[in-house]
Coordinates of N, CA and C in Angstrom, one line a residue:
M1 N -8.8 -17.1 -21.2 CA -10.0 -16.3 -20.9 C -10.8 -17.1 -19.8
E2 N -11.3 -16.4 -18.8 CA -12.1 -17.1 -17.8 C -13.4 -17.6 -18.3
N3 N -13.7 -18.8 -17.9 CA -15.0 -19.4 -18.4 C -16.2 -18.7 -17.7
I4 N -17.0 -18.1 -18.5 CA -18.2 -17.4 -17.9 C -19.3 -18.3 -17.6
H5 N -19.2 -19.6 -18.1 CA -20.2 -20.6 -17.8 C -19.5 -21.8 -17.1
P6 N -19.0 -21.6 -15.8 CA -18.2 -22.6 -15.2 C -18.9 -23.9 -14.9
I7 N -20.3 -23.9 -14.9 CA -21.0 -25.1 -14.6 C -20.7 -26.2 -15.5
F8 N -20.3 -25.8 -16.8 CA -20.0 -26.9 -17.8 C -18.7 -27.6 -17.5
D9 N -17.9 -27.0 -16.7 CA -16.7 -27.7 -16.3 C -16.9 -28.7 -15.2
R10 N -18.1 -28.7 -14.5 CA -18.3 -29.5 -13.3 C -19.4 -30.6 -13.6
I11 N -20.2 -30.4 -14.6 CA -21.3 -31.4 -14.8 C -20.8 -32.6 -15.4
L12 N -21.5 -33.7 -15.3 CA -21.1 -35.0 -16.0 C -21.1 -34.8 -17.5
Q13 N -20.2 -35.4 -18.1 CA -20.0 -35.3 -19.6 C -20.8 -36.3 -20.3
T14 N -20.9 -36.1 -21.6 CA -21.8 -36.9 -22.5 C -21.3 -38.4 -22.5
D15 N -20.0 -38.6 -22.5 CA -19.5 -39.9 -22.6 C -19.8 -40.7 -21.3
Q16 N -19.8 -40.0 -20.2 CA -20.2 -40.6 -18.9 C -21.7 -41.0 -18.9
K17 N -22.5 -40.2 -19.5 CA -24.0 -40.5 -19.6 C -24.2 -41.7 -20.6
E18 N -23.4 -41.7 -21.7 CA -23.5 -42.7 -22.7 C -23.1 -44.1 -22.1
S19 N -22.0 -44.0 -21.2 CA -21.6 -45.2 -20.6 C -22.6 -45.8 -19.6
L20 N -23.4 -44.9 -19.0 CA -24.4 -45.3 -18.1 C -25.6 -46.0 -18.8
V21 N -26.0 -45.4 -19.9 CA -27.2 -45.9 -20.6 C -26.8 -46.9 -21.7
K22 N -25.5 -47.1 -21.9 CA -25.0 -48.1 -22.9 C -25.5 -47.8 -24.3
Q23 N -25.4 -46.6 -24.7 CA -25.7 -46.2 -26.1 C -25.0 -45.0 -26.5
R24 N -24.8 -44.7 -27.8 CA -24.3 -43.5 -28.2 C -25.4 -42.5 -28.6
S25 N -25.3 -41.3 -28.2 CA -26.4 -40.4 -28.4 C -26.3 -39.9 -29.9
L26 N -27.4 -39.6 -30.4 CA -27.5 -39.1 -31.8 C -28.8 -38.3 -32.0
V27 N -28.8 -37.2 -32.8 CA -30.0 -36.5 -33.1 C -30.3 -36.8 -34.5
I28 N -31.4 -37.5 -34.7 CA -31.9 -38.0 -36.0 C -32.9 -36.9 -36.5
W29 N -32.4 -36.1 -37.4 CA -33.2 -34.9 -37.9 C -33.9 -35.3 -39.2
M30 N -35.2 -35.6 -39.1 CA -36.0 -36.1 -40.2 C -36.7 -34.9 -40.9
V31 N -36.4 -34.7 -42.1 CA -36.9 -33.5 -42.9 C -37.7 -34.0 -44.1
G32 N -38.7 -33.2 -44.5 CA -39.5 -33.6 -45.7 C -40.8 -32.8 -45.7
L33 N -41.5 -32.9 -46.8 CA -42.7 -32.2 -47.0 C -43.8 -32.7 -46.0
S34 N -44.8 -31.9 -45.8 CA -46.0 -32.4 -45.1 C -46.6 -33.5 -45.9
G35 N -46.8 -34.7 -45.2 CA -47.4 -35.8 -45.9 C -46.4 -36.8 -46.5
S36 N -45.1 -36.5 -46.3 CA -44.0 -37.3 -46.8 C -43.9 -38.6 -46.0
G37 N -44.3 -38.6 -44.8 CA -44.2 -39.8 -43.9 C -43.3 -39.6 -42.8
K38 N -42.9 -38.4 -42.5 CA -41.9 -38.1 -41.4 C -42.4 -38.6 -40.1
S39 N -43.6 -38.2 -39.7 CA -44.2 -38.5 -38.4 C -44.4 -40.0 -38.2
T40 N -44.9 -40.6 -39.3 CA -45.2 -42.1 -39.3 C -43.9 -42.9 -39.1
L41 N -42.8 -42.5 -39.8 CA -41.5 -43.2 -39.7 C -40.8 -42.8 -38.4
A42 N -41.0 -41.6 -37.9 CA -40.4 -41.2 -36.6 C -41.0 -42.1 -35.5
R43 N -42.3 -42.3 -35.5 CA -42.9 -43.1 -34.5 C -42.5 -44.6 -34.6
A44 N -42.5 -45.0 -35.8 CA -42.0 -46.4 -36.1 C -40.6 -46.6 -35.6
L45 N -39.7 -45.7 -35.9 CA -38.3 -45.8 -35.6 C -38.2 -45.7 -34.1
E46 N -38.9 -44.9 -33.4 CA -38.8 -44.8 -31.9 C -39.2 -46.2 -31.3
N47 N -40.3 -46.7 -31.8 CA -40.8 -48.0 -31.3 C -39.7 -49.1 -31.5
A48 N -39.2 -49.1 -32.7 CA -38.2 -50.2 -33.1 C -36.9 -50.1 -32.3
L49 N -36.5 -48.8 -32.0 CA -35.3 -48.6 -31.2 C -35.6 -49.0 -29.7
Y50 N -36.8 -48.7 -29.3 CA -37.2 -49.1 -27.9 C -37.1 -50.6 -27.7
E51 N -37.7 -51.3 -28.7 CA -37.7 -52.8 -28.7 C -36.3 -53.3 -28.7
R52 N -35.3 -52.6 -29.2 CA -33.9 -53.0 -29.2 C -33.1 -52.5 -28.0
G53 N -33.8 -51.9 -27.1 CA -33.2 -51.5 -25.8 C -32.6 -50.1 -25.8
F54 N -32.9 -49.3 -26.8 CA -32.4 -47.9 -26.9 C -33.3 -46.9 -26.2
Y55 N -32.7 -45.9 -25.5 CA -33.5 -44.9 -24.8 C -33.6 -43.7 -25.8
T56 N -34.9 -43.3 -26.1 CA -35.1 -42.3 -27.1 C -36.0 -41.2 -26.6
M57 N -36.1 -40.1 -27.4 CA -37.0 -39.0 -27.2 C -37.4 -38.6 -28.6
L58 N -38.8 -38.4 -28.8 CA -39.3 -38.0 -30.1 C -39.8 -36.6 -30.0
L59 N -39.3 -35.7 -30.8 CA -39.8 -34.3 -30.9 C -40.4 -34.1 -32.3
D60 N -41.6 -33.5 -32.3 CA -42.1 -33.1 -33.6 C -42.8 -31.8 -33.4
G61 N -43.4 -31.3 -34.5 CA -44.0 -30.0 -34.5 C -45.1 -29.9 -33.5
D62 N -45.9 -31.0 -33.4 CA -47.0 -30.9 -32.5 C -46.6 -30.8 -31.0
N63 N -45.7 -31.7 -30.5 CA -45.4 -31.6 -29.1 C -44.5 -30.4 -28.8
L64 N -43.8 -29.9 -29.8 CA -43.0 -28.6 -29.5 C -43.9 -27.4 -29.5
R65 N -44.8 -27.3 -30.4 CA -45.7 -26.1 -30.6 C -46.8 -26.1 -29.5
T66 N -47.0 -27.1 -28.8 CA -48.0 -27.1 -27.7 C -47.3 -26.7 -26.3
G67 N -45.9 -26.7 -26.4 CA -45.2 -26.4 -25.2 C -44.1 -25.3 -25.4
V68 N -42.9 -25.8 -25.7 CA -41.7 -24.9 -25.8 C -42.0 -23.8 -26.8
N69 N -42.7 -24.1 -27.9 CA -42.8 -23.1 -29.0 C -44.3 -22.7 -29.1
N70 N -45.0 -22.7 -28.0 CA -46.4 -22.3 -28.2 C -46.7 -20.8 -28.4
N71 N -45.7 -20.0 -28.3 CA -45.8 -18.6 -28.6 C -45.4 -18.2 -30.0
L72 N -45.1 -19.2 -30.9 CA -44.7 -19.0 -32.2 C -45.7 -19.2 -33.3
G73 N -45.7 -18.4 -34.3 CA -46.6 -18.6 -35.4 C -45.9 -19.3 -36.6
F74 N -46.3 -18.9 -37.8 CA -45.7 -19.6 -39.0 C -45.0 -18.6 -40.0
S75 N -44.7 -17.4 -39.4 CA -43.9 -16.5 -40.2 C -42.5 -17.1 -40.5
E76 N -41.8 -16.5 -41.4 CA -40.4 -17.0 -41.7 C -39.6 -16.9 -40.4
E77 N -39.7 -15.8 -39.7 CA -38.9 -15.7 -38.5 C -39.3 -16.6 -37.4
D78 N -40.6 -16.8 -37.3 CA -41.1 -17.8 -36.2 C -40.7 -19.2 -36.6
R79 N -40.7 -19.6 -37.9 CA -40.3 -20.9 -38.3 C -38.8 -21.1 -38.0
K80 N -38.0 -20.1 -38.2 CA -36.6 -20.2 -37.9 C -36.4 -20.4 -36.4
E81 N -37.1 -19.6 -35.6 CA -37.0 -19.7 -34.2 C -37.5 -21.1 -33.7
N82 N -38.5 -21.6 -34.3 CA -39.0 -23.0 -34.0 C -37.9 -24.0 -34.2
I83 N -37.2 -23.9 -35.3 CA -36.1 -24.9 -35.5 C -35.0 -24.6 -34.6
R84 N -34.6 -23.4 -34.3 CA -33.5 -23.1 -33.4 C -33.8 -23.7 -32.0
R85 N -35.0 -23.5 -31.5 CA -35.3 -24.0 -30.2 C -35.3 -25.5 -30.2
A86 N -35.9 -26.1 -31.3 CA -35.9 -27.6 -31.4 C -34.5 -28.1 -31.4
A87 N -33.6 -27.4 -32.1 CA -32.2 -27.9 -32.1 C -31.5 -27.8 -30.8
E88 N -31.8 -26.7 -30.1 CA -31.2 -26.5 -28.7 C -31.7 -27.6 -27.8
V89 N -33.0 -27.9 -27.8 CA -33.6 -28.9 -27.0 C -33.0 -30.3 -27.3
S90 N -32.8 -30.5 -28.6 CA -32.2 -31.8 -29.1 C -30.8 -31.9 -28.6
K91 N -30.1 -30.8 -28.6 CA -28.7 -30.8 -28.1 C -28.6 -31.2 -26.7
L92 N -29.5 -30.7 -25.9 CA -29.6 -31.0 -24.5 C -29.8 -32.5 -24.3
F93 N -30.8 -33.0 -25.0 CA -31.1 -34.5 -24.9 C -29.8 -35.3 -25.3
S94 N -29.2 -34.8 -26.4 CA -28.0 -35.5 -26.9 C -26.9 -35.5 -25.9
T95 N -26.6 -34.4 -25.2 CA -25.6 -34.4 -24.2 C -25.9 -35.3 -23.0
N96 N -27.2 -35.7 -22.9 CA -27.6 -36.5 -21.8 C -27.6 -38.0 -22.2
G97 N -27.1 -38.3 -23.4 CA -27.0 -39.7 -23.9 C -28.2 -40.2 -24.6
T98 N -29.1 -39.4 -24.9 CA -30.4 -39.8 -25.5 C -30.3 -39.9 -27.0
V99 N -31.0 -40.8 -27.6 CA -31.2 -40.8 -29.0 C -32.4 -40.0 -29.3
T100 N -32.3 -38.9 -30.0 CA -33.4 -38.0 -30.2 C -33.8 -38.0 -31.6
I101 N -35.1 -38.2 -31.8 CA -35.7 -38.2 -33.2 C -36.5 -36.9 -33.4
C102 N -36.1 -36.1 -34.3 CA -36.8 -34.9 -34.6 C -37.5 -35.0 -36.0
S103 N -38.8 -34.8 -36.0 CA -39.6 -34.8 -37.2 C -40.1 -33.4 -37.5
L104 N -39.4 -32.7 -38.3 CA -39.7 -31.3 -38.6 C -39.4 -31.0 -40.1
I105 N -40.3 -30.3 -40.7 CA -40.2 -30.0 -42.2 C -38.8 -29.4 -42.5
S106 N -38.4 -28.5 -41.8 CA -37.0 -27.8 -42.0 C -36.8 -27.5 -43.4
P107 N -37.6 -26.6 -44.0 CA -37.7 -26.5 -45.5 C -36.5 -25.9 -46.2
T108 N -35.6 -25.2 -45.6 CA -34.4 -24.6 -46.3 C -33.1 -25.1 -45.8
K109 N -32.1 -25.0 -46.7 CA -30.8 -25.5 -46.4 C -30.2 -24.6 -45.2
A110 N -30.5 -23.3 -45.2 CA -30.1 -22.4 -44.2 C -30.6 -22.9 -42.8
I111 N -31.8 -23.2 -42.7 CA -32.4 -23.7 -41.5 C -31.8 -25.0 -41.0
R112 N -31.6 -25.9 -41.9 CA -31.0 -27.2 -41.6 C -29.5 -27.0 -41.1
N113 N -28.8 -26.1 -41.8 CA -27.4 -25.8 -41.4 C -27.4 -25.2 -40.0
M114 N -28.4 -24.3 -39.7 CA -28.4 -23.7 -38.4 C -28.6 -24.8 -37.3
A115 N -29.5 -25.8 -37.6 CA -29.7 -26.9 -36.7 C -28.4 -27.7 -36.5
K116 N -27.8 -28.0 -37.6 CA -26.6 -28.8 -37.6 C -25.5 -28.0 -36.8
G117 N -25.4 -26.7 -37.0 CA -24.4 -25.9 -36.3 C -24.6 -26.0 -34.8
I118 N -25.9 -26.0 -34.4 CA -26.2 -26.0 -32.9 C -25.9 -27.4 -32.3
I119 N -26.3 -28.4 -33.0 CA -26.2 -29.8 -32.5 C -24.8 -30.4 -32.6
G120 N -24.1 -30.1 -33.7 CA -22.7 -30.5 -33.9 C -22.6 -31.9 -34.5
D121 N -21.6 -32.7 -34.2 CA -21.3 -33.9 -34.9 C -22.3 -35.0 -34.6
R122 N -23.2 -34.8 -33.7 CA -24.2 -35.8 -33.4 C -25.5 -35.6 -34.2
Y123 N -25.4 -34.7 -35.2 CA -26.5 -34.4 -36.1 C -26.5 -35.4 -37.2
C124 N -27.7 -36.1 -37.4 CA -27.8 -37.0 -38.5 C -29.1 -36.6 -39.3
E125 N -28.8 -36.1 -40.5 CA -29.9 -35.6 -41.4 C -30.6 -36.8 -42.2
V126 N -31.9 -36.9 -42.1 CA -32.6 -38.0 -42.8 C -33.6 -37.3 -43.7
F127 N -33.5 -37.4 -45.0 CA -34.4 -36.9 -45.9 C -35.5 -37.9 -46.2
I128 N -36.8 -37.6 -45.8 CA -37.9 -38.4 -46.1 C -38.4 -37.9 -47.4
N129 N -38.0 -38.5 -48.5 CA -38.2 -38.0 -49.9 C -39.5 -38.5 -50.4
C130 N -40.4 -37.6 -50.8 CA -41.6 -38.0 -51.5 C -42.1 -36.9 -52.3
P131 N -42.5 -37.1 -53.6 CA -42.9 -36.0 -54.5 C -44.2 -35.4 -53.9
I132 N -44.3 -34.1 -54.1 CA -45.4 -33.3 -53.6 C -46.7 -33.9 -54.1
E133 N -46.8 -34.4 -55.3 CA -48.0 -34.9 -55.8 C -48.5 -36.1 -55.0
V134 N -47.6 -36.9 -54.5 CA -48.0 -38.0 -53.7 C -48.3 -37.6 -52.3
C135 N -47.6 -36.6 -51.8 CA -47.9 -36.0 -50.5 C -49.4 -35.5 -50.4
E136 N -49.8 -34.8 -51.5 CA -51.1 -34.3 -51.6 C -52.2 -35.3 -51.5
T137 N -51.9 -36.5 -52.1 CA -52.9 -37.6 -52.0 C -53.0 -38.2 -50.6
R138 N -52.0 -37.9 -49.8 CA -52.1 -38.4 -48.4 C -52.6 -37.3 -47.4
D139 N -53.0 -36.3 -47.9 CA -53.4 -35.1 -47.1 C -54.6 -35.2 -46.3
V140 N -54.6 -36.0 -45.3 CA -55.7 -36.3 -44.5 C -56.4 -35.1 -43.8
K141 N -55.5 -34.1 -43.5 CA -56.0 -32.9 -42.9 C -56.5 -31.8 -43.9
G142 N -56.3 -32.1 -45.2 CA -56.8 -31.2 -46.2 C -56.0 -29.9 -46.3
L143 N -54.8 -29.9 -45.8 CA -53.9 -28.7 -45.7 C -53.5 -28.2 -47.1
Y144 N -53.1 -29.2 -48.0 CA -52.7 -28.8 -49.3 C -53.9 -28.2 -50.1
A145 N -55.0 -28.7 -49.9 CA -56.2 -28.2 -50.6 C -56.5 -26.8 -50.2
K146 N -56.4 -26.6 -48.9 CA -56.6 -25.2 -48.4 C -55.6 -24.2 -48.8
A147 N -54.3 -24.7 -48.9 CA -53.2 -23.9 -49.4 C -53.4 -23.5 -50.8
R148 N -53.8 -24.4 -51.6 CA -54.1 -24.1 -53.1 C -55.2 -23.2 -53.3
K149 N -56.2 -23.2 -52.3 CA -57.3 -22.2 -52.4 C -56.9 -20.9 -51.8
G150 N -55.7 -20.8 -51.3 CA -55.3 -19.5 -50.7 C -55.8 -19.3 -49.2
E151 N -56.3 -20.4 -48.6 CA -56.8 -20.3 -47.3 C -55.7 -20.4 -46.2
I152 N -54.6 -21.0 -46.6 CA -53.4 -21.1 -45.8 C -52.2 -20.4 -46.5
K153 N -51.7 -19.4 -45.9 CA -50.5 -18.7 -46.5 C -49.2 -19.4 -46.1
D154 N -48.2 -19.2 -46.9 CA -46.9 -19.7 -46.6 C -46.8 -21.2 -46.3
F155 N -47.6 -22.0 -47.0 CA -47.6 -23.4 -46.8 C -46.4 -24.0 -47.6
T156 N -45.6 -24.8 -46.9 CA -44.4 -25.3 -47.6 C -44.7 -26.2 -48.8
G157 N -44.1 -25.9 -49.9 CA -44.3 -26.7 -51.1 C -45.3 -26.1 -52.0
I158 N -46.2 -25.2 -51.5 CA -47.2 -24.6 -52.4 C -46.8 -23.1 -52.6
N159 N -46.9 -22.3 -51.5 CA -46.5 -20.9 -51.7 C -45.4 -20.5 -50.7
S160 N -44.6 -21.5 -50.3 CA -43.4 -21.3 -49.5 C -42.4 -22.4 -49.9
P161 N -41.2 -22.1 -50.1 CA -40.2 -23.0 -50.8 C -39.8 -24.2 -49.9
F162 N -39.5 -25.3 -50.5 CA -38.9 -26.4 -49.9 C -37.7 -26.8 -50.7
E163 N -36.5 -26.6 -50.1 CA -35.3 -27.0 -50.7 C -34.8 -28.4 -50.3
A164 N -35.0 -29.3 -51.2 CA -34.7 -30.7 -51.0 C -33.2 -30.9 -50.6
P165 N -32.9 -31.6 -49.5 CA -31.5 -31.8 -49.1 C -30.7 -32.5 -50.2
Q166 N -29.6 -32.0 -50.5 CA -28.7 -32.7 -51.5 C -27.6 -33.6 -50.9
E167 N -27.4 -33.4 -49.6 CA -26.3 -34.1 -48.9 C -26.8 -34.7 -47.6
A168 N -28.0 -35.3 -47.6 CA -28.5 -35.9 -46.3 C -27.7 -37.1 -46.0
D169 N -27.6 -37.4 -44.7 CA -26.8 -38.6 -44.3 C -27.6 -39.9 -44.7
I170 N -28.9 -39.8 -44.7 CA -29.8 -40.9 -45.1 C -30.9 -40.4 -45.9
E171 N -31.3 -41.1 -46.9 CA -32.5 -40.7 -47.7 C -33.4 -41.9 -47.9
V172 N -34.6 -41.8 -47.7 CA -35.6 -42.8 -47.9 C -36.7 -42.3 -48.8
R173 N -37.1 -43.1 -49.7 CA -38.2 -42.8 -50.7 C -39.5 -43.5 -50.2
T174 N -40.4 -42.7 -49.6 CA -41.6 -43.3 -49.1 C -42.6 -43.5 -50.2
D175 N -42.4 -43.0 -51.4 CA -43.3 -43.2 -52.5 C -43.0 -44.5 -53.2
L176 N -41.8 -45.0 -53.1 CA -41.3 -46.2 -53.8 C -41.2 -47.4 -52.9
N177 N -41.3 -47.2 -51.6 CA -41.1 -48.3 -50.7 C -42.1 -48.3 -49.6
T178 N -42.3 -49.5 -49.0 CA -43.3 -49.6 -47.9 C -42.7 -49.0 -46.6
E179 N -43.6 -48.8 -45.7 CA -43.2 -48.2 -44.4 C -42.2 -49.2 -43.8
E180 N -42.4 -50.5 -43.9 CA -41.5 -51.5 -43.3 C -40.1 -51.4 -43.9
A181 N -40.1 -51.3 -45.2 CA -38.8 -51.2 -45.9 C -38.0 -50.0 -45.6
C182 N -38.8 -48.9 -45.5 CA -38.1 -47.6 -45.1 C -37.6 -47.7 -43.7
L183 N -38.3 -48.3 -42.8 CA -37.9 -48.4 -41.4 C -36.6 -49.3 -41.3
E184 N -36.6 -50.4 -42.1 CA -35.4 -51.2 -42.1 C -34.2 -50.5 -42.6
Q185 N -34.4 -49.6 -43.6 CA -33.3 -48.8 -44.2 C -32.7 -47.9 -43.1
L186 N -33.6 -47.3 -42.3 CA -33.2 -46.4 -41.3 C -32.5 -47.2 -40.2
L187 N -33.0 -48.3 -39.8 CA -32.4 -49.1 -38.7 C -31.0 -49.5 -39.1
D188 N -30.8 -49.9 -40.4 CA -29.5 -50.4 -40.9 C -28.5 -49.3 -40.8
K189 N -28.9 -48.1 -41.0 CA -27.9 -47.0 -40.9 C -27.7 -46.4 -39.5
I190 N -28.8 -46.4 -38.7 CA -28.7 -45.7 -37.5 C -28.2 -46.6 -36.3
V191 N -28.6 -47.9 -36.3 CA -28.2 -48.7 -35.1 C -26.7 -48.8 -35.0
P192 N -25.9 -49.0 -36.0 CA -24.5 -49.0 -35.8 C -23.9 -47.7 -35.2
R193 N -24.6 -46.6 -35.5 CA -24.1 -45.3 -35.0 C -24.4 -45.2 -33.5
I194 N -25.4 -45.8 -33.0 CA -25.8 -45.6 -31.6 C -25.5 -46.8 -30.7
K195 N -25.0 -47.9 -31.3 CA -24.6 -49.1 -30.5 C -23.4 -48.8 -29.7
F196 N -23.5 -49.2 -28.4 CA -22.4 -48.9 -27.5 C -21.4 -50.0 -27.5
D197 N -20.2 -49.7 -27.8 CA -19.1 -50.7 -27.9 C -18.1 -50.5 -26.7
L198 N -18.0 -51.5 -25.9 CA -17.0 -51.3 -24.8 C -15.6 -51.3 -25.3
K199 N -14.8 -50.4 -24.8 CA -13.4 -50.2 -25.3 C -12.5 -50.9 -24.3

């Protein structure tokens, strides 16, 4: 069958980009409840990888929803579309040899499977595990309190479901460990996957 997207036959391939930047691309998909520590660890991870000479891109709800996804709300369909677009953008960065860190709640298995299906074998799921009771104590924006009062509808963990990942590639417990210990756990698992080895 004739290729209807012939440009993909002519552009530089991922392994060529990886060879140039001397790293293996990976999409680190960090999931967890609001307040679990996703954004904090994502920023710490990006800084730590930068210090080790890795080229990264950090995507989270804030920078996506102010640009690519600024026309989306928080309905079930809009949340699904938010993740779909994030996954497609992550895939583009991945094919360019970039280590991409995504910090997104991604509340259901179906949504995470969709992201994984788009990204492919460079998808690395990281579950930032923290009980909702602890997340609520960290609620600096007061979102959980507003959700419990009914002021925010469809808030994940309160009146919208969160399906905890059962088969994440990496799981860290931010309620049981310090930020530094969680970061080291991430680095121990991630750095070997993105380290470029000359063949």
